[in-house]
Coordinates of C-alpha atoms in Angstrom, one line a residue:
M1 CA 17.6 19.6 -0.7
R2 CA 18.5 16.3 0.9
R3 CA 18.2 17.8 4.3
L4 CA 14.9 19.4 3.4
F5 CA 13.4 16.0 2.6
G6 CA 15.3 14.1 5.2
S7 CA 12.4 13.7 7.6
V8 CA 9.5 11.4 7.2
R9 CA 7.1 14.2 7.9
A10 CA 8.4 16.3 5.0
R11 CA 8.3 13.3 2.6
A12 CA 4.8 12.3 3.7
T13 CA 3.6 15.9 3.2
V14 CA 5.1 16.3 -0.2
G15 CA 3.9 12.8 -1.3
A16 CA 0.3 13.4 -0.1
T17 CA 0.2 16.9 -1.7
L18 CA 1.5 15.6 -5.0
V19 CA -1.0 12.7 -5.1
V20 CA -3.9 15.0 -4.3
A21 CA -2.6 17.6 -6.9
L22 CA -2.5 14.9 -9.6
A23 CA -6.0 13.7 -8.6
L24 CA -7.4 17.3 -8.7
V25 CA -5.8 18.0 -12.1
A26 CA -7.3 14.8 -13.5
A27 CA -10.7 15.5 -12.0
G28 CA -10.6 19.2 -13.1
A29 CA -9.7 18.3 -16.7
A30 CA -12.5 15.7 -16.7
V31 CA -15.0 18.3 -15.4
L32 CA -13.9 20.9 -17.9
L33 CA -14.1 18.5 -20.8
S34 CA -17.5 17.2 -19.7
L35 CA -18.8 20.7 -19.2
R36 CA -17.5 21.9 -22.6
A37 CA -19.0 18.8 -24.4
S38 CA -22.4 19.3 -22.8
L39 CA -22.6 23.0 -23.7
I40 CA -21.4 22.3 -27.2
D41 CA -24.1 19.7 -27.6
Q42 CA -26.7 22.3 -26.4
A43 CA -25.3 24.8 -29.0
D44 CA -25.6 22.1 -31.7
S45 CA -29.2 21.4 -30.7
Q46 CA -30.1 25.1 -30.7
A47 CA -28.5 25.6 -34.1
E48 CA -30.1 22.6 -35.6
S49 CA -33.5 23.6 -34.3
A50 CA -33.1 27.1 -35.9
A51 CA -32.0 25.5 -39.2
R52 CA -34.9 23.1 -39.3
K53 CA -37.4 25.9 -38.6
V54 CA -36.1 27.8 -41.6
A55 CA -36.1 24.6 -43.7
V56 CA -39.8 24.0 -42.9
R57 CA -40.7 27.5 -44.1
L58 CA -38.8 27.0 -47.3
A59 CA -40.4 23.6 -47.8
V60 CA -43.9 25.1 -47.9
G61 CA -42.8 27.6 -50.5
T62 CA -42.2 30.7 -48.4
A63 CA -40.5 33.4 -50.5
Y64 CA -37.0 34.4 -49.7
D65 CA -38.1 38.0 -48.9
K66 CA -40.9 36.6 -46.7
L67 CA -38.7 34.3 -44.6
E68 CA -38.7 35.1 -40.8
L69 CA -35.1 34.4 -39.9
P70 CA -34.0 34.3 -36.3
D71 CA -32.1 37.2 -34.7
G72 CA -28.6 37.2 -36.2
E73 CA -26.9 37.6 -32.9
D74 CA -28.6 34.5 -31.4
N75 CA -28.8 32.4 -34.6
P76 CA -27.1 33.8 -37.7
V77 CA -28.6 32.1 -40.8
Q78 CA -27.5 31.6 -44.4
V79 CA -29.6 29.9 -47.1
V80 CA -27.6 28.6 -50.1
D81 CA -28.9 27.1 -53.3
E82 CA -27.5 24.0 -55.0
K83 CA -25.0 26.2 -56.9
G84 CA -23.6 27.6 -53.7
R85 CA -25.1 31.0 -54.1
L86 CA -26.5 32.9 -51.1
V87 CA -30.2 33.4 -51.5
A88 CA -31.1 34.6 -47.9
A89 CA -29.2 35.6 -44.8
S90 CA -29.8 37.3 -41.5
D91 CA -30.2 41.1 -41.9
D92 CA -27.6 42.1 -39.3
L93 CA -24.9 39.6 -40.4
E94 CA -21.8 41.3 -41.5
S95 CA -19.3 38.5 -42.0
V96 CA -19.1 34.8 -41.3
T97 CA -16.5 31.9 -41.4
G98 CA -16.9 28.2 -41.0
T99 CA -19.9 27.6 -43.2
G100 CA -18.1 27.5 -46.6
V101 CA -20.0 30.6 -47.8
S102 CA -18.4 33.9 -47.1
A103 CA -21.1 36.1 -48.7
V104 CA -23.5 37.8 -46.3
R105 CA -25.7 39.6 -48.9
P106 CA -28.1 37.5 -51.1
D107 CA -27.3 37.2 -54.8
P108 CA -30.2 38.9 -56.7
A109 CA -29.8 36.5 -59.7
A110 CA -30.1 33.5 -57.4
R111 CA -33.4 34.8 -55.9
T112 CA -35.1 34.9 -59.3
P113 CA -37.4 31.9 -59.8
K114 CA -36.9 29.5 -62.6
P115 CA -39.1 30.0 -65.7
G116 CA -42.2 28.0 -65.9
T117 CA -42.4 27.4 -62.2
S118 CA -44.5 29.0 -59.5
K119 CA -43.1 30.5 -56.4
S120 CA -45.1 28.2 -54.1
P121 CA -46.7 24.8 -54.5
K122 CA -50.4 24.5 -54.9
P123 CA -51.9 24.6 -51.4
T124 CA -53.4 21.3 -50.2
A125 CA -56.7 21.0 -48.5
S126 CA -55.0 21.2 -45.1
Q127 CA -53.2 24.4 -46.3
K128 CA -56.4 26.2 -47.4
P129 CA -57.4 29.1 -45.1
K130 CA -60.2 28.5 -42.9
P131 CA -63.2 30.8 -43.0
T132 CA -62.8 33.7 -40.7
P133 CA -65.5 35.3 -38.7
T134 CA -65.3 38.4 -40.9
E135 CA -66.4 36.3 -44.0
T136 CA -69.2 34.3 -42.4
D137 CA -70.9 36.8 -40.2
S138 CA -73.9 38.9 -41.4
D139 CA -74.4 42.6 -40.9
D140 CA -73.0 42.5 -37.3
A141 CA -69.5 42.1 -38.8
D142 CA -69.8 45.4 -40.7
D143 CA -70.3 47.1 -37.3
A144 CA -67.0 45.8 -35.8
D145 CA -64.3 48.4 -35.4
D146 CA -61.1 48.4 -37.6
G147 CA -58.9 47.2 -34.8
D148 CA -60.9 44.0 -34.4
D149 CA -60.8 43.3 -38.2
S150 CA -57.0 43.7 -38.3
D151 CA -56.4 41.3 -35.4
S152 CA -58.7 38.7 -37.0
E153 CA -56.9 38.9 -40.3
S154 CA -53.5 38.5 -38.6
E155 CA -54.7 35.5 -36.6
A156 CA -56.1 33.9 -39.7
A157 CA -52.8 34.4 -41.6
E158 CA -50.8 32.9 -38.7
D159 CA -53.1 29.9 -38.7
R160 CA -52.7 29.4 -42.4
R161 CA -48.9 29.6 -42.1
E162 CA -48.8 27.1 -39.2
A163 CA -51.1 24.7 -41.1
A164 CA -48.8 24.9 -44.1
E165 CA -45.7 24.2 -42.0
D166 CA -47.5 21.2 -40.4
A167 CA -48.3 19.8 -43.8
A168 CA -44.7 20.3 -44.9
E169 CA -43.4 18.4 -41.9
D170 CA -45.9 15.6 -42.5
A171 CA -44.7 15.3 -46.1
A172 CA -41.0 15.9 -45.3
E173 CA -39.9 12.5 -46.4
D174 CA -41.7 12.3 -49.7
G175 CA -40.5 14.2 -52.8
P176 CA -40.4 18.0 -52.9
G177 CA -40.4 19.6 -49.5
A178 CA -38.4 16.8 -48.0
I179 CA -35.9 17.9 -45.2
S180 CA -32.8 15.7 -44.8
D181 CA -32.2 14.1 -41.4
R182 CA -28.5 14.3 -41.9
T183 CA -26.7 17.4 -40.7
R184 CA -23.2 18.8 -41.0
V185 CA -21.6 20.5 -38.0
S186 CA -18.8 23.0 -38.2
E187 CA -17.3 25.7 -36.0
G188 CA -16.5 29.3 -37.0
S189 CA -17.2 32.9 -36.2
A190 CA -19.6 35.6 -37.3
R191 CA -19.7 39.3 -37.0
V192 CA -23.1 40.7 -36.1
D193 CA -23.9 44.3 -35.4
G194 CA -20.1 45.1 -35.2
E195 CA -19.4 42.3 -32.7
T196 CA -17.5 39.1 -33.6
A197 CA -18.1 35.9 -31.7
D198 CA -17.6 32.2 -32.1
Y199 CA -20.4 30.0 -33.3
R200 CA -21.3 26.3 -33.9
F201 CA -23.0 26.0 -37.3
V202 CA -25.3 23.2 -38.4
A203 CA -26.2 22.7 -42.1
V204 CA -29.6 21.2 -43.1
R205 CA -30.7 20.4 -46.6
V206 CA -34.2 20.8 -47.9
D207 CA -35.5 19.8 -51.4
T208 CA -38.0 22.3 -52.8
E209 CA -40.1 22.0 -56.0
S210 CA -39.4 25.3 -57.6
R211 CA -36.0 26.2 -56.2
G212 CA -34.2 22.9 -56.1
E213 CA -32.1 21.8 -53.2
L214 CA -31.3 24.4 -50.6
T215 CA -28.9 24.3 -47.7
I216 CA -29.6 26.2 -44.5
H217 CA -26.6 27.1 -42.3
A218 CA -27.7 28.2 -38.8
G219 CA -25.4 29.0 -35.9
A220 CA -25.6 29.0 -32.1
P221 CA -23.2 31.2 -30.1
L222 CA -20.4 29.6 -28.0
A223 CA -20.3 32.5 -25.6
A224 CA -22.1 30.6 -22.9
E225 CA -19.8 27.6 -23.3
Q226 CA -16.7 29.7 -23.2
S227 CA -17.9 31.7 -20.3
A228 CA -18.8 28.6 -18.3
V229 CA -15.5 26.9 -19.0
K230 CA -13.6 30.1 -18.2
T231 CA -15.4 30.5 -14.9
A232 CA -14.8 26.9 -13.9
L233 CA -11.2 27.1 -14.9
T234 CA -10.8 30.3 -12.9
A235 CA -12.4 28.7 -9.8
M236 CA -10.1 25.7 -10.1
L237 CA -7.0 27.9 -10.5
I238 CA -7.9 29.7 -7.3
G239 CA -9.4 26.9 -5.3
F240 CA -6.9 24.1 -6.1
P241 CA -3.9 25.9 -4.7
V242 CA -5.9 26.8 -1.5
L243 CA -7.0 23.2 -1.2
L244 CA -3.5 21.8 -1.7
A245 CA -2.2 24.2 0.9
V246 CA -4.8 23.0 3.4
I247 CA -4.0 19.4 2.6
A248 CA -0.3 20.0 3.0
G249 CA -0.9 21.8 6.4
V250 CA -3.2 19.1 7.7
T251 CA -0.8 16.3 6.6
W252 CA 2.1 18.1 8.2
L253 CA 0.3 18.5 11.5
V254 CA -1.2 14.9 11.5
T255 CA 2.2 13.4 10.6
R256 CA 3.9 15.5 13.3
R257 CA 1.4 14.2 15.9
A258 CA 1.7 10.7 14.7
L259 CA 5.5 10.7 14.8
R260 CA 5.7 12.4 18.2
P261 CA 6.0 9.1 20.0
V262 CA 8.8 8.1 17.6
D263 CA 10.7 11.2 18.6
A264 CA 10.2 10.3 22.2
I265 CA 11.5 6.8 21.6
R266 CA 14.5 8.1 19.7
A267 CA 15.3 10.6 22.5
E268 CA 15.1 7.9 25.1
M269 CA 17.2 5.5 23.1
A270 CA 19.8 8.3 22.7
A271 CA 19.8 8.9 26.5
I272 CA 20.2 5.1 27.1
T273 CA 23.1 5.0 24.8
A274 CA 24.7 7.9 26.4
S275 CA 24.2 6.7 30.0
E276 CA 24.7 3.0 29.3
D277 CA 21.9 2.3 31.6
L278 CA 20.0 -0.7 30.1
A279 CA 17.5 -0.7 32.9
R280 CA 15.7 2.3 31.3
R281 CA 12.8 1.8 28.9
V282 CA 11.3 3.8 26.1
P283 CA 7.8 5.3 26.6
E284 CA 4.9 3.1 25.2
P285 CA 2.0 5.1 23.8
D286 CA -1.5 4.2 24.8
T287 CA -2.5 3.1 21.4
H288 CA -2.6 -0.2 19.5
D289 CA -0.9 0.9 16.3
E290 CA 2.5 0.2 14.7
I291 CA 4.3 2.8 16.9
A292 CA 3.0 1.2 20.1
R293 CA 4.2 -2.2 18.8
L294 CA 7.6 -0.7 17.9
A295 CA 7.9 0.7 21.5
R296 CA 7.0 -2.7 23.0
T297 CA 9.4 -4.5 20.8
T298 CA 12.1 -2.0 21.6
N299 CA 11.6 -2.5 25.3
E300 CA 11.7 -6.3 24.8
T301 CA 15.0 -5.9 23.0
L302 CA 16.4 -3.7 25.7
A303 CA 15.3 -6.3 28.3
A304 CA 17.0 -9.1 26.4
L305 CA 20.1 -6.9 25.9
Q306 CA 20.1 -6.1 29.6
T307 CA 19.8 -9.8 30.5
S308 CA 22.6 -10.7 28.1
V309 CA 24.9 -8.0 29.4
E310 CA 24.2 -8.9 33.0
R311 CA 24.8 -12.6 32.2
Q312 CA 28.0 -11.7 30.4
R313 CA 29.2 -9.6 33.4
R314 CA 28.2 -12.4 35.8
F315 CA 30.1 -14.9 33.6
V316 CA 33.2 -12.8 33.5
A317 CA 33.1 -12.4 37.3
D318 CA 32.5 -16.0 37.9
A319 CA 35.1 -17.1 35.5
S320 CA 37.6 -14.7 37.1
H321 CA 36.7 -16.2 40.5
E322 CA 37.0 -19.8 39.3
L323 CA 40.4 -19.1 37.6
R324 CA 41.8 -17.3 40.6
S325 CA 41.6 -20.2 43.0
P326 CA 43.6 -22.8 40.9
I327 CA 46.0 -20.1 39.8
A328 CA 46.6 -19.0 43.4
S329 CA 47.0 -22.7 44.5
L330 CA 49.4 -23.4 41.7
R331 CA 51.4 -20.3 42.4
T332 CA 51.6 -21.2 46.1
Q333 CA 52.8 -24.7 45.3
L334 CA 55.4 -23.4 42.9
E335 CA 56.7 -20.8 45.4
V336 CA 57.0 -23.4 48.1
G337 CA 58.8 -25.8 45.7
A338 CA 61.2 -23.0 44.8
A339 CA 62.0 -22.3 48.4
H340 CA 61.8 -25.9 49.6
P341 CA 62.3 -28.3 46.7
D342 CA 61.7 -31.3 48.9
L343 CA 58.1 -30.0 49.7
L344 CA 57.0 -29.5 46.1
D345 CA 53.6 -31.2 45.5
V346 CA 54.0 -32.2 41.9
P347 CA 50.8 -34.2 41.6
G348 CA 48.8 -31.3 43.1
A349 CA 50.4 -28.9 40.7
V350 CA 49.5 -31.2 37.8
E351 CA 46.0 -31.5 39.0
D352 CA 45.6 -27.7 39.3
T353 CA 47.0 -27.3 35.8
V354 CA 44.6 -29.9 34.4
R355 CA 41.7 -28.1 36.1
L356 CA 42.8 -24.8 34.6
Q357 CA 43.0 -26.5 31.2
E358 CA 39.5 -27.9 31.5
L359 CA 38.1 -24.6 32.7
A360 CA 39.7 -22.8 29.9
A361 CA 38.3 -25.3 27.4
D362 CA 34.8 -24.9 28.9
L363 CA 35.0 -21.1 28.7
L364 CA 36.1 -21.3 25.1
L365 CA 33.3 -23.6 24.2
L366 CA 30.7 -21.3 25.9
A367 CA 32.2 -18.3 24.0
R368 CA 31.7 -20.1 20.7
L369 CA 28.2 -21.1 21.6
D370 CA 27.3 -17.6 22.6
A371 CA 28.7 -16.4 19.3
G372 CA 26.2 -18.5 17.5
E373 CA 28.4 -21.2 16.2
K374 CA 26.3 -23.8 14.4
P375 CA 26.9 -27.5 14.8
G376 CA 28.0 -29.6 11.8
Q377 CA 25.6 -31.7 9.8
G378 CA 27.3 -35.0 10.1
R379 CA 25.4 -38.2 11.1
V380 CA 26.1 -39.4 14.6
D381 CA 25.0 -42.8 16.0
L382 CA 24.3 -42.2 19.7
A383 CA 24.8 -45.9 20.6
A384 CA 28.2 -46.0 18.8
L385 CA 29.2 -42.6 20.3
T386 CA 28.3 -43.8 23.8
R387 CA 30.4 -47.0 23.5
E388 CA 33.4 -45.1 22.2
E389 CA 33.3 -42.4 24.9
L390 CA 32.8 -44.8 27.8
S391 CA 35.6 -47.0 26.6
Q392 CA 38.0 -44.0 26.8
R393 CA 37.0 -42.9 30.4
T394 CA 39.4 -43.8 33.2
G395 CA 39.2 -43.2 36.9
D396 CA 35.4 -43.6 37.2
R397 CA 34.5 -44.9 40.7
V398 CA 31.3 -46.6 39.5
A399 CA 31.0 -48.8 36.5
V400 CA 28.6 -47.6 33.8
T401 CA 25.8 -49.8 32.6
T402 CA 24.4 -49.3 29.1
E403 CA 21.2 -50.1 27.3
L404 CA 21.8 -48.9 23.7
K405 CA 19.8 -49.1 20.5
S406 CA 21.2 -47.6 17.3
V407 CA 19.7 -44.2 16.5
E408 CA 21.2 -41.5 14.3
V409 CA 21.1 -37.8 14.8
A410 CA 22.6 -34.9 12.7
G411 CA 25.1 -32.7 14.4
S412 CA 28.7 -32.2 15.7
R413 CA 30.2 -35.4 17.0
G414 CA 32.6 -33.6 19.2
Q415 CA 30.0 -31.4 20.9
L416 CA 27.6 -34.4 21.4
A417 CA 30.5 -36.3 22.9
R418 CA 31.1 -33.4 25.3
V419 CA 27.5 -33.5 26.4
L420 CA 27.7 -37.2 27.1
G421 CA 30.9 -36.8 29.0
N422 CA 29.6 -34.0 31.1
L423 CA 26.4 -35.9 32.0
V424 CA 28.4 -39.1 32.9
T425 CA 30.8 -37.0 35.0
N426 CA 28.0 -35.4 36.8
A427 CA 26.4 -38.8 37.5
Q428 CA 29.7 -40.2 38.8
R429 CA 30.0 -37.3 41.2
H430 CA 26.6 -37.8 42.8
T431 CA 25.7 -41.5 42.4
R432 CA 26.0 -44.1 45.2
S433 CA 26.4 -47.3 43.3
R434 CA 24.9 -47.2 39.8
V435 CA 25.1 -45.2 36.6
V436 CA 23.0 -46.2 33.6
V437 CA 23.2 -44.8 30.1
T438 CA 20.3 -45.5 27.7
A439 CA 20.0 -44.7 24.0
R440 CA 16.7 -45.3 22.0
A441 CA 14.3 -43.9 19.5
D442 CA 11.0 -42.3 20.4
G443 CA 9.1 -41.4 17.3
D444 CA 10.9 -38.6 15.5
W445 CA 13.2 -38.1 18.5
A446 CA 16.4 -39.7 19.6
V447 CA 16.6 -40.0 23.4
L448 CA 19.8 -40.4 25.5
E449 CA 19.3 -40.9 29.2
V450 CA 21.9 -40.8 32.0
A451 CA 20.6 -42.0 35.4
D452 CA 22.2 -42.3 38.8
D453 CA 21.0 -43.4 42.2
G454 CA 22.2 -40.5 44.2
D455 CA 20.2 -37.9 46.2
G456 CA 18.5 -36.5 43.1
V457 CA 17.7 -32.9 42.3
P458 CA 15.0 -31.0 44.2
P459 CA 12.1 -30.0 41.8
Q460 CA 12.6 -26.3 42.6
E461 CA 16.3 -26.5 41.5
R462 CA 15.8 -28.5 38.3
E463 CA 16.1 -25.4 36.1
R464 CA 18.7 -23.5 38.1
I465 CA 21.3 -26.2 37.9
F466 CA 21.6 -25.5 34.1
E467 CA 22.8 -21.9 34.8
R468 CA 26.5 -21.2 34.6
F469 CA 28.7 -21.6 37.7
V470 CA 25.8 -23.0 39.7
R471 CA 26.6 -25.7 42.3
L472 CA 23.9 -26.9 44.6
D473 CA 26.3 -28.3 47.3
D474 CA 28.2 -25.2 48.5
A475 CA 29.9 -27.3 51.2
R476 CA 31.4 -29.5 48.5
S477 CA 35.1 -28.8 47.7
R478 CA 35.8 -27.2 44.4
D479 CA 38.0 -30.2 43.4
E480 CA 35.0 -32.5 43.8
G481 CA 32.3 -30.2 42.6
G482 CA 33.8 -28.7 39.5
A483 CA 33.3 -25.2 38.2
G484 CA 29.5 -25.5 37.5
L485 CA 29.8 -25.2 33.7
G486 CA 29.2 -28.8 32.6
L487 CA 25.4 -28.8 32.7
A488 CA 25.2 -25.3 31.2
I489 CA 27.4 -26.4 28.3
A490 CA 25.3 -29.6 27.8
R491 CA 22.0 -27.6 27.6
D492 CA 23.5 -25.0 25.2
V493 CA 24.8 -27.7 22.9
A494 CA 21.4 -29.5 23.0
A495 CA 19.6 -26.2 22.1
R496 CA 22.1 -25.6 19.2
H497 CA 21.2 -29.1 17.8
G498 CA 17.4 -28.4 18.0
G499 CA 16.9 -30.5 21.0
T500 CA 16.3 -30.2 24.8
L501 CA 18.0 -31.3 28.0
T502 CA 15.9 -31.8 31.2
V503 CA 16.3 -33.5 34.5
D504 CA 13.8 -35.6 36.4
G505 CA 13.7 -38.1 39.2
A506 CA 14.9 -41.6 38.5
P507 CA 12.4 -44.5 39.1
G508 CA 14.7 -46.1 41.7
G509 CA 15.8 -42.8 43.3
G510 CA 18.4 -40.4 42.2
A511 CA 18.3 -38.2 39.0
V512 CA 17.9 -38.9 35.3
F513 CA 19.1 -36.4 32.7
V514 CA 17.2 -36.8 29.4
L515 CA 18.7 -35.5 26.1
R516 CA 16.2 -35.4 23.2
L517 CA 17.5 -34.7 19.7
P518 CA 15.7 -34.8 16.3
V519 CA 16.3 -38.1 14.4
A520 CA 18.4 -37.6 11.3
E521 CA 16.7 -37.8 7.9
P522 CA 16.9 -41.2 6.2
R523 CA 19.8 -41.6 3.9
G524 CA 19.2 -40.7 0.3
T525 CA 16.5 -38.1 1.0

């Protein structure tokens, strides 16, 4: 299982598919619930409409046996009196649940009108039948055929019934014949013509003058709602898996295409590691996305690594070369001294040994700097440091002049003393008659300058002299010129302290080396 989901492509595909699946399930559930609620509302409206139509007819005094009830399959109806007895029901209704009344055949006793009451209220003026053409015409009416008389009488009866219903609706809020605006909704089932189905039932109350309060239960079938929900659910169960499969396939292909450059980068990096050829570079796609930036950054890292390795190799080669000369010289002197003791050059052997010691110390310091050794956080006064270091120097061929103002920096006292010593030694090696050391503050920077009046440094060489094992005067003897590490060490130490070391031409001729370091924070902050 871990291997199956070990690739970004697989995880992206599974993640995208799960997210879409959750969204589809949520959306599908919302659609089904909304569809079901809408169709149930339609069924409730249909049932209420059927119940109110029956209530209007009862309100105008229509007899139970004269009620025109809706088709039982579409709208099964029950009419119940205030004692809970069934007084009217749809003819084809066989059984019903959900209305609170299980009877489907009217109670004969309940249909008998109360003594002293009439079956229907006295018709109002609006309910009185209008004169028909058969009553007002003269002898021409007697000549009409029987079919025309029958149609006219039916239309007149229908007009009288509609007028009575309109009058009942107009008086629905006053006394007998009032139809309640409140309804009660329930859900159940009914058996009509041998078929059982689910229905939504709405109960409406009507107050009649001769029969008291009656309750009409009318139903509307839920077959349309159930069929629509089932159809939608079936479509979702078929369509959602297909859609998820398409999404998974598209995500897999798109992710594969997007990660193809990553595979190329990985393959090239593996080849570089196997061949140890740091000159090779990974392919950069012609896009401006994250993968292109990754490729460029990888190539920049490879370039920096190549430079570092080449520098390290060059350093090892130069160090070996520098060490070989004094070691060979010292060995020769010792071999001559062993064969001819009177010819032993003890001062020369000591000088070679000192040179080896200094070279080894320089190499060790460079190794620590390359390893990222951070300077200490002590406070160092450059003026005091300069006085102390110059007082300990011996053998300088030119006296050193100082112009010192107290300024403190944060760092390693030993490393900063090494920088000052290297700069003064370099100045003593190239000056003619004067070496000047200056310490001062320049805003947020502490400035230490070492100037000489020698030949100076050509502008095109002012950066190269800070490289390791670089000496501009190849004709100069190694004893006089040193190993070429002093200035490289000085610049590395300055960089580790957050400063800079540069060289420029001195105003009176020669060279001036400028060391700039951040001024230390005031005490107590």
